């Protein structure tokens, strides 16, 4: 797929653009074969089959490209649906530690967004069990917009 190709050639912006516009790794078709008989690491050389998940995409990334690996973990977390701050905060923060230059958003920005949003909602009298899902939903939308901005930054306007 185009998403797999963008990842294989190391084009983070193109991969992010495909992802932001609906590319889904469940449609992966790359089976690891570059040029027979060469099979990429992680694929079964006896029976090369596509790995239809983010695990398959991770196999396409250069092992030393920590930024691309973090980008894929970040995209996987956003693709998985609703965010639970209790379960996902540290993963998101770790990804942002690596991606902050590209996304122009840091762990500190994430903390500020969450804390400011929660405090604002608490000041209106909303209990935590009501405020927290609102913040989690807003955060998911906010992080999607950061990815879209990154993917399109520097592209000419149509």
PDB file of C-alpha atoms in Angstrom:
ATOM      1  CA  UNK A   1       0.000   0.000   0.000  1.00  0.00           C
ATOM      2  CA  UNK A   2       1.049   3.620  -0.282  1.00  0.00           C
ATOM      3  CA  UNK A   3       1.299   3.840   3.524  1.00  0.00           C
ATOM      4  CA  UNK A   4       3.688   0.893   3.593  1.00  0.00           C
ATOM      5  CA  UNK A   5       5.779   2.357   0.761  1.00  0.00           C
ATOM      6  CA  UNK A   6       6.048   5.744   2.483  1.00  0.00           C
ATOM      7  CA  UNK A   7       7.237   4.014   5.645  1.00  0.00           C
ATOM      8  CA  UNK A   8       9.641   1.755   3.764  1.00  0.00           C
ATOM      9  CA  UNK A   9      11.347   4.697   2.025  1.00  0.00           C
ATOM     10  CA  UNK A  10      11.409   6.671   5.301  1.00  0.00           C
ATOM     11  CA  UNK A  11       9.030   9.486   4.306  1.00  0.00           C
ATOM     12  CA  UNK A  12       7.468  10.427   7.655  1.00  0.00           C
ATOM     13  CA  UNK A  13       5.372  13.282   6.291  1.00  0.00           C
ATOM     14  CA  UNK A  14       3.886  11.212   3.490  1.00  0.00           C
ATOM     15  CA  UNK A  15       3.126   8.334   5.878  1.00  0.00           C
ATOM     16  CA  UNK A  16       1.464  10.782   8.269  1.00  0.00           C
ATOM     17  CA  UNK A  17      -0.553  12.317   5.443  1.00  0.00           C
ATOM     18  CA  UNK A  18      -1.815   8.881   4.350  1.00  0.00           C
ATOM     19  CA  UNK A  19      -2.610   7.998   7.963  1.00  0.00           C
ATOM     20  CA  UNK A  20      -4.406  11.282   8.637  1.00  0.00           C
ATOM     21  CA  UNK A  21      -6.591  10.640   5.614  1.00  0.00           C
ATOM     22  CA  UNK A  22      -7.653   7.137   6.563  1.00  0.00           C
ATOM     23  CA  UNK A  23      -4.874   4.716   5.604  1.00  0.00           C
ATOM     24  CA  UNK A  24      -5.255   1.690   7.857  1.00  0.00           C
ATOM     25  CA  UNK A  25      -2.579  -0.970   8.450  1.00  0.00           C
ATOM     26  CA  UNK A  26      -5.251  -3.668   8.430  1.00  0.00           C
ATOM     27  CA  UNK A  27      -4.948  -3.305   4.639  1.00  0.00           C
ATOM     28  CA  UNK A  28      -1.175  -3.974   4.575  1.00  0.00           C
ATOM     29  CA  UNK A  29      -0.137  -6.021   1.561  1.00  0.00           C
ATOM     30  CA  UNK A  30       3.675  -5.959   1.745  1.00  0.00           C
ATOM     31  CA  UNK A  31       4.888  -9.492   2.441  1.00  0.00           C
ATOM     32  CA  UNK A  32       8.504  -8.646   3.150  1.00  0.00           C
ATOM     33  CA  UNK A  33       9.900  -9.610  -0.251  1.00  0.00           C
ATOM     34  CA  UNK A  34      12.002  -6.795  -1.674  1.00  0.00           C
ATOM     35  CA  UNK A  35      13.752  -8.606  -4.495  1.00  0.00           C
ATOM     36  CA  UNK A  36      13.564 -12.373  -4.453  1.00  0.00           C
ATOM     37  CA  UNK A  37      15.179 -14.099  -2.659  1.00  0.00           C
ATOM     38  CA  UNK A  38      15.684 -11.213  -0.168  1.00  0.00           C
ATOM     39  CA  UNK A  39      13.029 -11.060   2.560  1.00  0.00           C
ATOM     40  CA  UNK A  40      12.918  -8.198   5.079  1.00  0.00           C
ATOM     41  CA  UNK A  41      13.686  -8.989   8.714  1.00  0.00           C
ATOM     42  CA  UNK A  42      10.641 -10.080  10.685  1.00  0.00           C
ATOM     43  CA  UNK A  43       8.839 -11.677   7.751  1.00  0.00           C
ATOM     44  CA  UNK A  44       8.718 -15.443   7.254  1.00  0.00           C
ATOM     45  CA  UNK A  45      11.216 -16.242   4.480  1.00  0.00           C
ATOM     46  CA  UNK A  46       9.587 -19.641   3.842  1.00  0.00           C
ATOM     47  CA  UNK A  47       6.080 -18.232   3.454  1.00  0.00           C
ATOM     48  CA  UNK A  48       6.157 -14.415   3.217  1.00  0.00           C
ATOM     49  CA  UNK A  49       2.761 -12.995   4.141  1.00  0.00           C
ATOM     50  CA  UNK A  50       1.614  -9.437   4.879  1.00  0.00           C
ATOM     51  CA  UNK A  51       1.452  -8.463   8.542  1.00  0.00           C
ATOM     52  CA  UNK A  52      -1.759  -6.467   8.756  1.00  0.00           C
ATOM     53  CA  UNK A  53      -1.115  -4.249  11.749  1.00  0.00           C
ATOM     54  CA  UNK A  54       1.187  -1.617  13.128  1.00  0.00           C
ATOM     55  CA  UNK A  55       3.612  -4.468  13.893  1.00  0.00           C
ATOM     56  CA  UNK A  56       3.921  -4.956  10.122  1.00  0.00           C
ATOM     57  CA  UNK A  57       4.571  -1.261   9.617  1.00  0.00           C
ATOM     58  CA  UNK A  58       7.207  -1.241  12.383  1.00  0.00           C
ATOM     59  CA  UNK A  59       9.101  -3.943  10.451  1.00  0.00           C
ATOM     60  CA  UNK A  60       9.421  -1.545   7.514  1.00  0.00           C
ATOM     61  CA  UNK A  61      11.094   1.213   9.525  1.00  0.00           C
ATOM     62  CA  UNK A  62      14.866   1.455   9.627  1.00  0.00           C
ATOM     63  CA  UNK A  63      15.853  -0.013  13.014  1.00  0.00           C
ATOM     64  CA  UNK A  64      17.853   3.103  13.899  1.00  0.00           C
ATOM     65  CA  UNK A  65      15.076   5.589  13.066  1.00  0.00           C
ATOM     66  CA  UNK A  66      13.722   6.227  16.563  1.00  0.00           C
ATOM     67  CA  UNK A  67      11.659   9.196  15.367  1.00  0.00           C
ATOM     68  CA  UNK A  68       9.766   7.120  12.806  1.00  0.00           C
ATOM     69  CA  UNK A  69       9.245   4.326  15.343  1.00  0.00           C
ATOM     70  CA  UNK A  70       7.804   6.856  17.822  1.00  0.00           C
ATOM     71  CA  UNK A  71       5.619   8.348  15.082  1.00  0.00           C
ATOM     72  CA  UNK A  72       4.142   4.921  14.341  1.00  0.00           C
ATOM     73  CA  UNK A  73       3.484   4.265  18.055  1.00  0.00           C
ATOM     74  CA  UNK A  74       1.811   7.686  18.268  1.00  0.00           C
ATOM     75  CA  UNK A  75      -0.331   7.014  15.175  1.00  0.00           C
ATOM     76  CA  UNK A  76      -1.277   3.575  16.498  1.00  0.00           C
ATOM     77  CA  UNK A  77      -2.418   5.074  19.779  1.00  0.00           C
ATOM     78  CA  UNK A  78      -4.578   7.671  17.987  1.00  0.00           C
ATOM     79  CA  UNK A  79      -5.942   5.065  15.557  1.00  0.00           C
ATOM     80  CA  UNK A  80      -7.017   2.814  18.426  1.00  0.00           C
ATOM     81  CA  UNK A  81      -9.895   5.113  19.340  1.00  0.00           C
ATOM     82  CA  UNK A  82     -10.706   6.852  22.587  1.00  0.00           C
ATOM     83  CA  UNK A  83      -7.792   7.905  24.749  1.00  0.00           C
ATOM     84  CA  UNK A  84      -7.662   6.986  28.411  1.00  0.00           C
ATOM     85  CA  UNK A  85      -5.355   9.392  30.207  1.00  0.00           C
ATOM     86  CA  UNK A  86      -4.852   6.828  32.942  1.00  0.00           C
ATOM     87  CA  UNK A  87      -3.744   4.154  30.451  1.00  0.00           C
ATOM     88  CA  UNK A  88      -2.226   6.182  27.603  1.00  0.00           C
ATOM     89  CA  UNK A  89      -0.724   9.365  29.034  1.00  0.00           C
ATOM     90  CA  UNK A  90       2.798   8.017  29.545  1.00  0.00           C
ATOM     91  CA  UNK A  91       2.922   6.400  26.082  1.00  0.00           C
ATOM     92  CA  UNK A  92       1.815   9.663  24.469  1.00  0.00           C
ATOM     93  CA  UNK A  93       4.307  11.650  26.556  1.00  0.00           C
ATOM     94  CA  UNK A  94       7.173   9.302  25.606  1.00  0.00           C
ATOM     95  CA  UNK A  95       6.275   9.624  21.928  1.00  0.00           C
ATOM     96  CA  UNK A  96       6.199  13.409  22.251  1.00  0.00           C
ATOM     97  CA  UNK A  97       9.646  13.343  23.883  1.00  0.00           C
ATOM     98  CA  UNK A  98      10.939  12.008  20.549  1.00  0.00           C
ATOM     99  CA  UNK A  99       8.526  13.813  18.188  1.00  0.00           C
ATOM    100  CA  UNK A 100       8.463  17.277  19.754  1.00  0.00           C
ATOM    101  CA  UNK A 101      10.642  18.889  17.057  1.00  0.00           C
ATOM    102  CA  UNK A 102       8.541  17.455  14.218  1.00  0.00           C
ATOM    103  CA  UNK A 103       5.121  18.010  15.790  1.00  0.00           C
ATOM    104  CA  UNK A 104       6.120  21.263  17.499  1.00  0.00           C
ATOM    105  CA  UNK A 105       4.440  19.918  20.615  1.00  0.00           C
ATOM    106  CA  UNK A 106       6.135  18.545  23.712  1.00  0.00           C
ATOM    107  CA  UNK A 107       5.446  16.512  26.834  1.00  0.00           C
ATOM    108  CA  UNK A 108       5.138  19.831  28.650  1.00  0.00           C
ATOM    109  CA  UNK A 109       2.500  21.030  26.152  1.00  0.00           C
ATOM    110  CA  UNK A 110       0.560  17.789  26.661  1.00  0.00           C
ATOM    111  CA  UNK A 111       0.669  18.244  30.432  1.00  0.00           C
ATOM    112  CA  UNK A 112      -0.462  21.867  30.141  1.00  0.00           C
ATOM    113  CA  UNK A 113      -3.349  20.929  27.812  1.00  0.00           C
ATOM    114  CA  UNK A 114      -4.586  18.208  30.159  1.00  0.00           C
ATOM    115  CA  UNK A 115      -4.161  20.197  33.378  1.00  0.00           C
ATOM    116  CA  UNK A 116      -5.652  23.432  32.030  1.00  0.00           C
ATOM    117  CA  UNK A 117      -8.609  21.608  30.499  1.00  0.00           C
ATOM    118  CA  UNK A 118      -9.325  19.612  33.637  1.00  0.00           C
ATOM    119  CA  UNK A 119      -9.003  22.636  35.919  1.00  0.00           C
ATOM    120  CA  UNK A 120     -11.269  24.726  33.684  1.00  0.00           C
ATOM    121  CA  UNK A 121     -13.959  22.054  33.679  1.00  0.00           C
ATOM    122  CA  UNK A 122     -13.624  21.486  37.417  1.00  0.00           C
ATOM    123  CA  UNK A 123     -14.095  25.237  38.002  1.00  0.00           C
ATOM    124  CA  UNK A 124     -17.467  24.997  36.267  1.00  0.00           C
ATOM    125  CA  UNK A 125     -18.486  22.445  38.869  1.00  0.00           C
ATOM    126  CA  UNK A 126     -18.181  19.298  36.778  1.00  0.00           C
ATOM    127  CA  UNK A 127     -17.073  16.243  38.744  1.00  0.00           C
ATOM    128  CA  UNK A 128     -13.939  14.388  37.620  1.00  0.00           C
ATOM    129  CA  UNK A 129     -15.938  11.465  36.208  1.00  0.00           C
ATOM    130  CA  UNK A 130     -17.645  13.908  33.814  1.00  0.00           C
ATOM    131  CA  UNK A 131     -14.684  16.211  33.138  1.00  0.00           C
ATOM    132  CA  UNK A 132     -12.136  13.492  32.383  1.00  0.00           C
ATOM    133  CA  UNK A 133     -13.940  11.954  29.357  1.00  0.00           C
ATOM    134  CA  UNK A 134     -14.463  15.455  27.932  1.00  0.00           C
ATOM    135  CA  UNK A 135     -10.743  16.195  28.205  1.00  0.00           C
ATOM    136  CA  UNK A 136      -9.823  12.797  26.745  1.00  0.00           C
ATOM    137  CA  UNK A 137     -12.074  13.393  23.749  1.00  0.00           C
ATOM    138  CA  UNK A 138     -10.743  16.927  23.236  1.00  0.00           C
ATOM    139  CA  UNK A 139      -7.170  15.637  23.517  1.00  0.00           C
ATOM    140  CA  UNK A 140      -7.749  12.994  20.842  1.00  0.00           C
ATOM    141  CA  UNK A 141      -9.025  15.678  18.443  1.00  0.00           C
ATOM    142  CA  UNK A 142      -6.162  17.980  19.355  1.00  0.00           C
ATOM    143  CA  UNK A 143      -3.506  15.313  18.731  1.00  0.00           C
ATOM    144  CA  UNK A 144      -5.111  14.387  15.387  1.00  0.00           C
ATOM    145  CA  UNK A 145      -4.911  18.051  14.360  1.00  0.00           C
ATOM    146  CA  UNK A 146      -1.209  18.125  15.320  1.00  0.00           C
ATOM    147  CA  UNK A 147      -0.558  15.151  13.040  1.00  0.00           C
ATOM    148  CA  UNK A 148      -2.485  16.730  10.179  1.00  0.00           C
ATOM    149  CA  UNK A 149      -0.597  20.003  10.622  1.00  0.00           C
ATOM    150  CA  UNK A 150       2.722  18.168  10.599  1.00  0.00           C
ATOM    151  CA  UNK A 151       1.774  16.216   7.463  1.00  0.00           C
ATOM    152  CA  UNK A 152       0.772  19.319   5.518  1.00  0.00           C
ATOM    153  CA  UNK A 153       3.341  21.809   6.859  1.00  0.00           C
ATOM    154  CA  UNK A 154       5.328  23.189   3.965  1.00  0.00           C
ATOM    155  CA  UNK A 155       3.008  21.898   1.245  1.00  0.00           C
ATOM    156  CA  UNK A 156       1.888  24.464  -1.320  1.00  0.00           C
ATOM    157  CA  UNK A 157      -1.686  25.724  -0.948  1.00  0.00           C
ATOM    158  CA  UNK A 158      -4.146  24.531  -3.548  1.00  0.00           C
TER     159      UNK A 158
END
